[in-house]
Short mmCIF file of C-alpha atoms and ligand atoms in Angstrom, two decimals:
data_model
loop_
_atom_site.label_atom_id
_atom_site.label_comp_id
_atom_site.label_asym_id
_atom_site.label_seq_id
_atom_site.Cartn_x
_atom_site.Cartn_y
_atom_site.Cartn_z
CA UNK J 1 53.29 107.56 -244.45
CA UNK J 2 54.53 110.12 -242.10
CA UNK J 3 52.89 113.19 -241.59
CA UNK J 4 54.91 115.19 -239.14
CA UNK J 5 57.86 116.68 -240.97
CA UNK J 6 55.89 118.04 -243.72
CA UNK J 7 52.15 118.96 -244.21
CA UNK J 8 50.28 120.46 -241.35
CA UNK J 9 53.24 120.42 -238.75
CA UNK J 10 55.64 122.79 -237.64
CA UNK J 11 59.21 121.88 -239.18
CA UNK J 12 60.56 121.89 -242.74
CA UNK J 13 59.37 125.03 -243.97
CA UNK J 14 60.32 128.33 -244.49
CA UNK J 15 58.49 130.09 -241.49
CA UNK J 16 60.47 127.45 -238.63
CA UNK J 17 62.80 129.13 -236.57
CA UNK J 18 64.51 127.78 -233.74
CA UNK J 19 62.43 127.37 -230.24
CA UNK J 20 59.65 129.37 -231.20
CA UNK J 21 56.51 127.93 -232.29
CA UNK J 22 53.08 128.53 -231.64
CA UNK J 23 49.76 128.18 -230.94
CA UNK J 24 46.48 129.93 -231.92
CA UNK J 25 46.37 133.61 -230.06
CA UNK J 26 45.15 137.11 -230.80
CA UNK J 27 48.61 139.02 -230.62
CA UNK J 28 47.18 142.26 -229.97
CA UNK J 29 46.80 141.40 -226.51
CA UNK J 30 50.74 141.72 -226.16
CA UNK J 31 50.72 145.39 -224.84
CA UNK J 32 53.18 145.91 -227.34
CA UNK J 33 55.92 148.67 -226.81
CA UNK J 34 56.07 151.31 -229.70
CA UNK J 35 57.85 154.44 -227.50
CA UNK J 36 60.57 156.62 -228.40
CA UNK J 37 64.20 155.21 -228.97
CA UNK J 38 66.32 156.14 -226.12
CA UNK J 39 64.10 153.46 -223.97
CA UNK J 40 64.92 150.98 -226.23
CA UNK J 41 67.52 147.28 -225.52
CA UNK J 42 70.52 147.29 -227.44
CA UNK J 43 71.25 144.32 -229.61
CA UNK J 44 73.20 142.39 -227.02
CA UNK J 45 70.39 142.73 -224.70
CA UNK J 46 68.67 140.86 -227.32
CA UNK J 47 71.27 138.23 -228.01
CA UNK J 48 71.23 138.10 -224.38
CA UNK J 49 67.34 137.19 -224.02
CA UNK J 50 67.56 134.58 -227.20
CA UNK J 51 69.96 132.43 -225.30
CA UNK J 52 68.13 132.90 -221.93
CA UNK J 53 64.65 132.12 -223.46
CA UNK J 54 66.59 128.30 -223.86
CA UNK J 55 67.33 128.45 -220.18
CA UNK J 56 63.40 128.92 -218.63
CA UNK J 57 62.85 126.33 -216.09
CA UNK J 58 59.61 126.15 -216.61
CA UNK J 59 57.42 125.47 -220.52
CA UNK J 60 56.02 129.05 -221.02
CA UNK J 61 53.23 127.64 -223.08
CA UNK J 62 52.12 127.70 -226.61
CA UNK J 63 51.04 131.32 -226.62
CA UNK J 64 53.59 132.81 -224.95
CA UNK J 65 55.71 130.95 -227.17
CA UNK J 66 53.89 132.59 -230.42
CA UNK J 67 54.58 136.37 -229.07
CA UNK J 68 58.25 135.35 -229.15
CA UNK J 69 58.39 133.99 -232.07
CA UNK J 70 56.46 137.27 -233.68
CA UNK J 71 58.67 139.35 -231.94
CA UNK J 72 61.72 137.42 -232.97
CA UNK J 73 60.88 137.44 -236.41
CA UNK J 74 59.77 141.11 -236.10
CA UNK J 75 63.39 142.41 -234.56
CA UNK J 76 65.62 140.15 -236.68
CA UNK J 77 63.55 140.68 -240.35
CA UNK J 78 61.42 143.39 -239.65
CA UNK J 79 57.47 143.40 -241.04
CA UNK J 80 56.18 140.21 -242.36
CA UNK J 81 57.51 139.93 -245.76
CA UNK J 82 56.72 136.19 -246.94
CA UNK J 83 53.43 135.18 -248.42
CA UNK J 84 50.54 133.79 -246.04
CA UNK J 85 51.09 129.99 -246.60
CA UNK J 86 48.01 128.01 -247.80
CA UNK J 87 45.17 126.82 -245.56
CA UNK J 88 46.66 123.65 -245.05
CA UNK J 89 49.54 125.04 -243.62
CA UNK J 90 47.68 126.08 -240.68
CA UNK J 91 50.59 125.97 -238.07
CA UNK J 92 52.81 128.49 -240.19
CA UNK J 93 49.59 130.19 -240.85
CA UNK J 94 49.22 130.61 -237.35
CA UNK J 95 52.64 131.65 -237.09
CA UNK J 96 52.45 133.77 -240.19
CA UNK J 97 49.72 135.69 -238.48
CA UNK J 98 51.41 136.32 -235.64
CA UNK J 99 53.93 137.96 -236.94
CA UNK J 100 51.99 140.03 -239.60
CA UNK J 101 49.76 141.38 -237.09
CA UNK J 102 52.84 143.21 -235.63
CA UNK J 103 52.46 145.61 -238.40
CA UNK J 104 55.16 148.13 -239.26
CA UNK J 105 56.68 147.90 -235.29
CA UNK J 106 60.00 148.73 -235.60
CA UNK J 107 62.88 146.20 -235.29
CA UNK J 108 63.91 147.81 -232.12
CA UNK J 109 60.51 148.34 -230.60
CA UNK J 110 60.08 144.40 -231.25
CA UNK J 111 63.47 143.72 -230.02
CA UNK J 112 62.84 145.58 -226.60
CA UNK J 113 59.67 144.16 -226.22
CA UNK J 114 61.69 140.73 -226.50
CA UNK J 115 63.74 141.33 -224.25
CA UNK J 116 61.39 142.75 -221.68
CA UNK J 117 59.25 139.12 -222.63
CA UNK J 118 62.01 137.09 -221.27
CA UNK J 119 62.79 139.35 -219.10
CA UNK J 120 59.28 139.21 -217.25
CA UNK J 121 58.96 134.75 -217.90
CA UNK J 122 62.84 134.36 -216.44
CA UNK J 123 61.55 136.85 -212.88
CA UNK J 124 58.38 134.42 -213.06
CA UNK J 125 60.27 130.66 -213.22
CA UNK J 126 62.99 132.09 -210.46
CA UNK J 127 59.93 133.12 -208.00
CA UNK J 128 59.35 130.12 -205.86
CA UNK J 129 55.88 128.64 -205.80
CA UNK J 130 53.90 129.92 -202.91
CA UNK J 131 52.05 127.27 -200.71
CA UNK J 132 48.81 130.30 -200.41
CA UNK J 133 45.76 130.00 -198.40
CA UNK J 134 42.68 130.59 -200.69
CA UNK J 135 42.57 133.99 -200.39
CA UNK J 136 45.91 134.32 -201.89
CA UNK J 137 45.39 131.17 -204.49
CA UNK J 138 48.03 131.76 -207.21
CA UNK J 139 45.45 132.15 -210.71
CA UNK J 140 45.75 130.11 -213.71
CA UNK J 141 48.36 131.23 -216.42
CA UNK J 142 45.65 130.62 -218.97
CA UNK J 143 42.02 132.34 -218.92
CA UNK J 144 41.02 129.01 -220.20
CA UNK J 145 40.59 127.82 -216.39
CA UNK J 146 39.17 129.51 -213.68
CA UNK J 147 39.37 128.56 -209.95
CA UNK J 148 36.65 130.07 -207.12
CA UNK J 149 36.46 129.11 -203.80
CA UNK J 150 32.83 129.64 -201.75
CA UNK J 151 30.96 127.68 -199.39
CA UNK J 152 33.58 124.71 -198.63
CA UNK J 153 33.52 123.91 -202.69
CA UNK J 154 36.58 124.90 -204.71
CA UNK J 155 35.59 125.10 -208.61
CA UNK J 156 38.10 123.93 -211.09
CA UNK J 157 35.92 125.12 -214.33
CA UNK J 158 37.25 124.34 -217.76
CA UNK J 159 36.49 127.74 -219.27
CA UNK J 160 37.17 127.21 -223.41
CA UNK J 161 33.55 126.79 -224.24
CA UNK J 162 34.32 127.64 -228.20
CA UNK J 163 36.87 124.53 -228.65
CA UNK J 164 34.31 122.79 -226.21
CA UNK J 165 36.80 122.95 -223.14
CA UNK J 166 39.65 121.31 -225.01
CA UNK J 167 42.69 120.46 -222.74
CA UNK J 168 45.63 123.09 -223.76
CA UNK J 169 48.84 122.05 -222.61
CA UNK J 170 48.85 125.45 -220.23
CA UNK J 171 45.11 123.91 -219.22
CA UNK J 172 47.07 120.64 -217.97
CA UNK J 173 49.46 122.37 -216.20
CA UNK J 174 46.90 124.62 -214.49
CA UNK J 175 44.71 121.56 -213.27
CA UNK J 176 47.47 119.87 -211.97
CA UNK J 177 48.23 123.33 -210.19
CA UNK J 178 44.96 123.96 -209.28
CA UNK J 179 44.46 120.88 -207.67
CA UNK J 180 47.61 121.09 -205.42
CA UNK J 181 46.19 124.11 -204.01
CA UNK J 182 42.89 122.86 -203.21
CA UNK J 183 44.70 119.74 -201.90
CA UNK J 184 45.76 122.17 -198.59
CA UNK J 185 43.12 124.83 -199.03
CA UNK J 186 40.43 125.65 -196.52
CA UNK J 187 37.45 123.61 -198.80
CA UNK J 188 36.04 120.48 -198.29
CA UNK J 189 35.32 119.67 -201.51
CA UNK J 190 36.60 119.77 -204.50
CA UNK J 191 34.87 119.83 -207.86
CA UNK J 192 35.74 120.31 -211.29
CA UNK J 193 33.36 121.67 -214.16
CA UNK J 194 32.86 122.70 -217.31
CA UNK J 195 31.42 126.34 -219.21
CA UNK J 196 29.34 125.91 -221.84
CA UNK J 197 27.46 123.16 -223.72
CA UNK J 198 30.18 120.82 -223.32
CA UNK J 199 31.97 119.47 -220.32
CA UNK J 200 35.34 118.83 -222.28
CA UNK J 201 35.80 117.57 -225.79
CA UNK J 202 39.58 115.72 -224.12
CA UNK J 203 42.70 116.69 -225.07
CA UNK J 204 43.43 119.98 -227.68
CA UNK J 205 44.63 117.66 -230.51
CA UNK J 206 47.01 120.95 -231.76
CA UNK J 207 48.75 120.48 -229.05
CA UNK J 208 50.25 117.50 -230.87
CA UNK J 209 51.30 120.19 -233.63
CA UNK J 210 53.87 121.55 -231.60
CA UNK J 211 56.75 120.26 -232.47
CA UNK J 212 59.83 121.09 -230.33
CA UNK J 213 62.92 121.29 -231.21
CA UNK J 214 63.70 117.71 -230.43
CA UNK J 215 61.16 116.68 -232.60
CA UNK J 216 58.54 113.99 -232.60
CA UNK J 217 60.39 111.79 -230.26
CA UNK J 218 60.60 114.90 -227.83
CA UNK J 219 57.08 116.05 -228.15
CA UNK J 220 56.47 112.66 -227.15
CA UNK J 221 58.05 112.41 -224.12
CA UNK J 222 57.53 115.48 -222.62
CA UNK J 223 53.70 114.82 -223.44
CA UNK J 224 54.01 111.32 -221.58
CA UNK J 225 55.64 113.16 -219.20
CA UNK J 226 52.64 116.27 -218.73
CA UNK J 227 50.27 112.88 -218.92
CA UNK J 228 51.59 110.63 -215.99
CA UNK J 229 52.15 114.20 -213.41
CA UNK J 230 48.01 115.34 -214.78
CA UNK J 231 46.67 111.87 -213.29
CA UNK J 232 48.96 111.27 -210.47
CA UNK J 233 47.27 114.72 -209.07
CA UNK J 234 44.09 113.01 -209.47
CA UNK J 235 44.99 109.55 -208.03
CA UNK J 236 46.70 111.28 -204.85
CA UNK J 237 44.06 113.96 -204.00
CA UNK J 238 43.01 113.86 -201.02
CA UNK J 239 39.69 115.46 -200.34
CA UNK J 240 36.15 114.57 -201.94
CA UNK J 241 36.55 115.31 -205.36
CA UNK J 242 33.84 115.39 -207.32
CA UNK J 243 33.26 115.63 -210.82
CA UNK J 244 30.29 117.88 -212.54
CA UNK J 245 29.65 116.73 -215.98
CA UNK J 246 27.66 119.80 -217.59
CA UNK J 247 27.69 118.13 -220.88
CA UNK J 248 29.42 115.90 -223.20
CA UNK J 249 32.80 114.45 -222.48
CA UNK J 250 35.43 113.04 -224.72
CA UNK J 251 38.76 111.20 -224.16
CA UNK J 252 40.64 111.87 -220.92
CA UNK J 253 38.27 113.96 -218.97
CA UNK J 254 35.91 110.45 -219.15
CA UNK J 255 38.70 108.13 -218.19
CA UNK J 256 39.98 110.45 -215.46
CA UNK J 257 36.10 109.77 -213.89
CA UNK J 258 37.30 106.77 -212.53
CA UNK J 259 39.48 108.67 -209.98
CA UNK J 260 36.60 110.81 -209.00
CA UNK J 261 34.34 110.31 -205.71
CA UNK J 262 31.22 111.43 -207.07
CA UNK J 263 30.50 112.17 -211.08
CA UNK J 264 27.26 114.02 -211.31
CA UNK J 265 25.72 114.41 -214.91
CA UNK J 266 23.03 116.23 -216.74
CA UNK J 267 20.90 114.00 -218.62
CA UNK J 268 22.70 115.84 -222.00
CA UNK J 269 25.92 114.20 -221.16
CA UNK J 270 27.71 111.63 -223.28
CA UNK J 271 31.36 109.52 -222.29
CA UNK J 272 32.89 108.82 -225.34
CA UNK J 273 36.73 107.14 -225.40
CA UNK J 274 37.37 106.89 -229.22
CA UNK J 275 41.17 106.06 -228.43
CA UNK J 276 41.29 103.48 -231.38
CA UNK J 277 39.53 106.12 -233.71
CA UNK J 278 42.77 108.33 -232.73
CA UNK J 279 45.10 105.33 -232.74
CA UNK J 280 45.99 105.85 -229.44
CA UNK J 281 45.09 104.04 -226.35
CA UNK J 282 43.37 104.65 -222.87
CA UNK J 283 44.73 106.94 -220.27
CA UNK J 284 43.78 108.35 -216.96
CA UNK J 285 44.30 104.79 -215.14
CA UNK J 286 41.48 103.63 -217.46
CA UNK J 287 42.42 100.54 -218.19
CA UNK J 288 42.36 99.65 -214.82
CA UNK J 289 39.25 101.40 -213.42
CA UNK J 290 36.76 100.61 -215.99
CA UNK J 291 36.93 97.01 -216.04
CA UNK J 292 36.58 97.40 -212.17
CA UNK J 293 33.68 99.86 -212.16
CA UNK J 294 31.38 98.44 -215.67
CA UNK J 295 32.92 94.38 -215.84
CA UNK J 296 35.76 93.99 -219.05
CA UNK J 297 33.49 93.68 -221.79
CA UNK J 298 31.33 96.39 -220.83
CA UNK J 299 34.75 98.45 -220.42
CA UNK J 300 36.18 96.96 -223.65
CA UNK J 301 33.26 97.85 -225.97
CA UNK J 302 34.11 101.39 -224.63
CA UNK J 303 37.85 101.64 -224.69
CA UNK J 304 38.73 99.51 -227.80
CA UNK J 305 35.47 100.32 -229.71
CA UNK J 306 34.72 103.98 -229.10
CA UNK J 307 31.52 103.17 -227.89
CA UNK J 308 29.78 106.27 -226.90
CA UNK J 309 27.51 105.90 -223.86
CA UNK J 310 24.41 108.55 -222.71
CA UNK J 311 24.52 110.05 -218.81
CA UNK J 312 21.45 106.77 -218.42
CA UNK J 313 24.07 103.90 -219.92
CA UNK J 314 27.12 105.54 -217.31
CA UNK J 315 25.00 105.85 -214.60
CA UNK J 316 23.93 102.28 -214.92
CA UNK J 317 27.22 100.85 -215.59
CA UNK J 318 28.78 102.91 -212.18
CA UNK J 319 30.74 105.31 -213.98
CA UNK J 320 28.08 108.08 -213.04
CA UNK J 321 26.79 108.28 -209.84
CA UNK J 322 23.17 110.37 -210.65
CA UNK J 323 21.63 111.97 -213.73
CA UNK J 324 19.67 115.16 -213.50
CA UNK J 325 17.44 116.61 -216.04
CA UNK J 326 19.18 119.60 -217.60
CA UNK J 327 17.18 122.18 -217.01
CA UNK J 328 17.33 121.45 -213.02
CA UNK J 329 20.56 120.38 -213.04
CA UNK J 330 23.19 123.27 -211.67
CA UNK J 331 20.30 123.68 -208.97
CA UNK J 332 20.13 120.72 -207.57
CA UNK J 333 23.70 119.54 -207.91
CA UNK J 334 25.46 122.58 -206.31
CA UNK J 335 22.26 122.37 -203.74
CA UNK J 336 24.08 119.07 -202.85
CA UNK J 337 27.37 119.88 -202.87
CA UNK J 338 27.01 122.95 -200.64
CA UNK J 339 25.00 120.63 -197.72
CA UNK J 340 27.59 117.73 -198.60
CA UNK J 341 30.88 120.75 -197.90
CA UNK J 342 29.02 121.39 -194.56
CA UNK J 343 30.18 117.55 -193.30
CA UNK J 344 32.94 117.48 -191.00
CA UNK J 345 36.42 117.93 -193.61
CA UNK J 346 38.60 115.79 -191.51
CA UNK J 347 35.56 112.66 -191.43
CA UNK J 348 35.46 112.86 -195.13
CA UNK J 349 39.29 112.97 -196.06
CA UNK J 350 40.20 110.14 -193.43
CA UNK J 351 37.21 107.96 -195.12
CA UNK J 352 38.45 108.83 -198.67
CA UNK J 353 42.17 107.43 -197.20
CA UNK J 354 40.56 104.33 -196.35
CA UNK J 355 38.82 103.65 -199.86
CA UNK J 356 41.00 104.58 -201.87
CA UNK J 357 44.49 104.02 -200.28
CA UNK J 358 44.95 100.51 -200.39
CA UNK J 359 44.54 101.12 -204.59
CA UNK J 360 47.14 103.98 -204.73
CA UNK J 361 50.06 102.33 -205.41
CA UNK J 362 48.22 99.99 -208.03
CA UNK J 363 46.72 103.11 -209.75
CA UNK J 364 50.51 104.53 -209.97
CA UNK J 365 51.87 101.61 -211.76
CA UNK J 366 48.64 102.18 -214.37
CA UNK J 367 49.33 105.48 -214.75
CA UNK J 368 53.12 104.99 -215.70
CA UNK J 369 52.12 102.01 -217.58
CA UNK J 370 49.74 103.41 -220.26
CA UNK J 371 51.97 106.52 -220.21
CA UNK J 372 54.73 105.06 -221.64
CA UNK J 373 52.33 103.10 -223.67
CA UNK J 374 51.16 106.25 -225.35
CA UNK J 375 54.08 107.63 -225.42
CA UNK J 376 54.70 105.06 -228.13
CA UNK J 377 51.56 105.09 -229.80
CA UNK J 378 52.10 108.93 -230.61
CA UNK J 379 54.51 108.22 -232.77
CA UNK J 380 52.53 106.35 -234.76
CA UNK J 381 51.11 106.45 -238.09
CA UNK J 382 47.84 105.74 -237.13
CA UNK J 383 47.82 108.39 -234.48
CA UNK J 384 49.20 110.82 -236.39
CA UNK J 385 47.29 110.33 -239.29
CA UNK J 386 43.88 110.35 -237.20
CA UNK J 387 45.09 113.90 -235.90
CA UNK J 388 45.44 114.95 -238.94
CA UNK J 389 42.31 114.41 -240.28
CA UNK J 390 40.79 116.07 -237.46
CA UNK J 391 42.84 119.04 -237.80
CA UNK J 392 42.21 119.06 -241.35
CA UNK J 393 38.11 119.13 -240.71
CA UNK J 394 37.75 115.26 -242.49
CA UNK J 395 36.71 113.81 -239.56
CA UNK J 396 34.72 114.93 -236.34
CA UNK J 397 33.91 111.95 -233.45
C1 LIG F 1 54.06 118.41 -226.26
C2 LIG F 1 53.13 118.42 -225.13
C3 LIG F 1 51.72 118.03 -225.48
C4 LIG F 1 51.04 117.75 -224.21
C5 LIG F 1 49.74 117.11 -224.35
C6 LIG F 1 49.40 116.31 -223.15
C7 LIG F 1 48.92 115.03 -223.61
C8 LIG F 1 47.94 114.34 -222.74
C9 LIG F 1 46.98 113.66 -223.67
C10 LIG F 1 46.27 112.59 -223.03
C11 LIG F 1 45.51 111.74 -224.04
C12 LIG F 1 44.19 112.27 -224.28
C13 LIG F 1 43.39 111.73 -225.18
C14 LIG F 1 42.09 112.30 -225.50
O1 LIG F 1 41.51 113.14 -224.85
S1 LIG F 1 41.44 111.67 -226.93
C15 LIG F 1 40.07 112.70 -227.31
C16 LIG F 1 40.48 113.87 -228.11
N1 LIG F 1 39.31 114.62 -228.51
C17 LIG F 1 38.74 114.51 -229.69
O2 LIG F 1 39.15 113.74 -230.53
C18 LIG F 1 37.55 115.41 -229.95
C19 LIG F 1 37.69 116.16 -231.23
N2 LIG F 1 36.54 117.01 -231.41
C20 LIG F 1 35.43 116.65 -232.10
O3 LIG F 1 35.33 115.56 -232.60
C21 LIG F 1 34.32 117.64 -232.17
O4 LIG F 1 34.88 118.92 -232.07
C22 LIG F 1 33.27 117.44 -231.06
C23 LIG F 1 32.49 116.15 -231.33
C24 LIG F 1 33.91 117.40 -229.67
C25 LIG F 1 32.29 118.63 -231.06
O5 LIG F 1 31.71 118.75 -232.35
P1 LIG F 1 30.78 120.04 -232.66
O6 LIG F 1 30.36 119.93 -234.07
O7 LIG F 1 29.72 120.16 -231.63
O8 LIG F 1 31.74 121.29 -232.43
P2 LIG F 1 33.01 121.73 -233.31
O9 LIG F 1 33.70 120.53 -233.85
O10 LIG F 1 32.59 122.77 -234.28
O11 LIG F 1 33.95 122.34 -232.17
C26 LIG F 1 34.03 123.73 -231.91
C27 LIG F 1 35.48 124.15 -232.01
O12 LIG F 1 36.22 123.43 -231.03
C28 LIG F 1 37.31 122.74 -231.65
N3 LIG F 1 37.57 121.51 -230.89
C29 LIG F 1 36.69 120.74 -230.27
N4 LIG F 1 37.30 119.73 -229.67
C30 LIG F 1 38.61 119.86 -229.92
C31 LIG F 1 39.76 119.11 -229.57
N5 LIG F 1 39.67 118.01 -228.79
N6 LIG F 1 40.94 119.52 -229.99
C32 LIG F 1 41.07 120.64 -230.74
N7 LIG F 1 40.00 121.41 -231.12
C33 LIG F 1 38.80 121.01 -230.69
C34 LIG F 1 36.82 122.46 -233.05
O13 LIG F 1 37.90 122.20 -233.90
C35 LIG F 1 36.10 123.75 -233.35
O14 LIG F 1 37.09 124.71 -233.62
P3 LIG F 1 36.84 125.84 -234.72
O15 LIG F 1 35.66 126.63 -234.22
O16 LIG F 1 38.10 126.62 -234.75
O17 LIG F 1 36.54 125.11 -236.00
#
């Protein structure tokens, strides 16, 4: 059975329109124009910005991609006038909402607000990328990451703690931007964290829901794609980098641990892989690192059977370097960290060259490897039916 053209994904149904989907997002944070006409772009303007929203260099992400698609519908049909599809519908529900919560706005307020849209993302994927000092470090697109730098430490913190720090495609993007910077900021160290109970529940299975308008096959390259660029970051980085696991972790933020220095957990941490519960299979150079850190059959019961280990089990197999209790835990770890970023930067950077170079081009091939691997396995039944039970609220890990 295939899920993807009908049910719960984007395609086939009334509310599609051409290169704009979605992705969960309040709308009224759009700043939406409602002023007087005279102010307002002509219809060519708008023409204009449709065909130049298909020319952005750069993925504007999911939510960005929802306020166009509101405002599109909004300028070209005016208020919301189909009926809110059912709950399992939840993409064009999503949509749906997104384009009633525009309201009465007028067809040309929505059409100028378009156009300035496009106007603002094309000035934003023409700037070139600055190569800042921290002071100047260029923030996250998405709220849902933040980035601090104090003491010799820059913070990556995943900061989603309602969807338990659940990778968003933006979130990817950010991370791998994020850790360019740090890779040539002033820190020593670099460490990345989560808010929240959770350290990261892996990756945002709606982003899977996102069909583009290439389709599955598309959705699954450019997500192959996203995959191999996220680890290579972490296999080339070249200062201490060192993970703080705040809580439980799920799917790729576990088998990304194995291209940390130091993975420090509270004793309320978990490392679950449940790749074959997703029909998928293991990422983040995985398949390589575990056997070499826990032995094969201590990495297989994890990576083929789901097996979920506690912050003791990880620590004991090498995949965690300490435990702390949880209620001393952000004390004593950052207590660490901030005598550890006091260590002379060049020492520790030439040290990590020497352990982990001679791997590098190994770890690369692994990378590209289960990349394409997945790649495959997306288009699956089995994955795609696992997703959608999740997203349906049948099955939790
Ligand atoms: C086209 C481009 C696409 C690019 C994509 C890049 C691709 C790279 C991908 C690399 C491969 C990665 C693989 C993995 O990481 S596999 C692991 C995936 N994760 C999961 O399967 C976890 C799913 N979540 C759960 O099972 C439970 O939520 C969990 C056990 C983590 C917590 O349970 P709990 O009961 O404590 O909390 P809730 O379930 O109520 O969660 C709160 C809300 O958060 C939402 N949530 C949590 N995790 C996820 C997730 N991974 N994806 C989406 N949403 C998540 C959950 O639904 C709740 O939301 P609501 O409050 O709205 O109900």
């Amino acid at each position: 059975m295939t899920l993807w053209p009908g049910g719960p994904w984007l395609g086939g149904t009334s509310l599609e329109t051409t290169n704009h989907w979605l992705s969960p997002l309040q709308v009224p944070a759009l700043g939406l124009h409602v002023g007087g006409p005279a102010m307002l772009a002509s219809q060519k303007d708008f023409n204009n910005a449709v065909s130049q929203v298909k020319l952005l260099k750069e993925d504007p992400g999911n939510e960005v991609k929802l306020k166009l698609y509101a405002l599109y519908k909004q300028a070209t049909e005016g208020p919301c006038n189909v009926p809110k599809p059912g709950m399992l519908g939840f993409i064009n529900k999503t949509k749906w909402d997104a384009w009633n919560a525009l309201g009465s706005l007028s067809k040309e307020a929505a059409r100028q607000n378009y156009v300035d849209l496009v106007s603002r993302l094309s000035a934003s994927s023409e700037s070139p990328s600055p190569e800042a000092p921290a002071a100047d470090r260029k923030q996250p697109e998405s709220d849902s990451l933040v980035v601090t730098s104090e003491d010799g430490i820059t913070t990556i913190r995943l900061n989603r703690p309602a969807k338990k720090n659940a990778l968003t495609t933006q979130m990817y993007r950010d991370i791998i931007a994020a850790l360019q910077a740090a890779s040539k900021d002033e820190s020593a160290i670099t460490v990345l964290t989560g808010s929240g109970d959770y350290y990261c529940s892996g990756n945002d299975l709606t982003n899977f829901t996102h069909l583009p308008a290439g389709g599955l096959e598309e959705m699954a390259r450019s997500a192959a794609a996203l995959l191999r660029d996220f680890v290579n970051c972490f296999i080339d980085f070249p200062k201490p980098l060192v993970a703080v696991v705040n809580g439980p972790a799920v799917g790729i933020s576990v088998t990304i641990l194995g291209l940390f220095d130091v993975v420090y957990a509270t004793d309320r941490a978990s490392f679950h892989t449940p790749f074959s519960h997703l029909g998928q299979s293991p990422e983040g150079c995985s398949s390589y690192t575990f056997p070499k850190i826990m032995g094969s059959s201590k990495a297989a019961e994890m990576l083929l059977f789901g097996k979920k280990l506690t912050a003791q089990e990880a620590c004991a197999q090498g995949l965690v370097t300490e435990v702390f209790p949880d209620g001393t835990f952000q004390k004593e770890v950052w207590a660490r960290l901030k005598a550890y970023s006091k260590l002379p930067p060049n020492a520790m950077r030439i040290s990590k060259q020497i352990i982990r170079n001679r791997e590098k081009e190994k770890l690369h091939a692994v990378n590209a490897e289960e990349s394409s691997v997945l790649r495959e396995r997306w288009q699956s039944d089995e994955c795609m039916n696992a997703i959608a039970s999740f997203l349906s609220r049948k099955v939790k890990l």
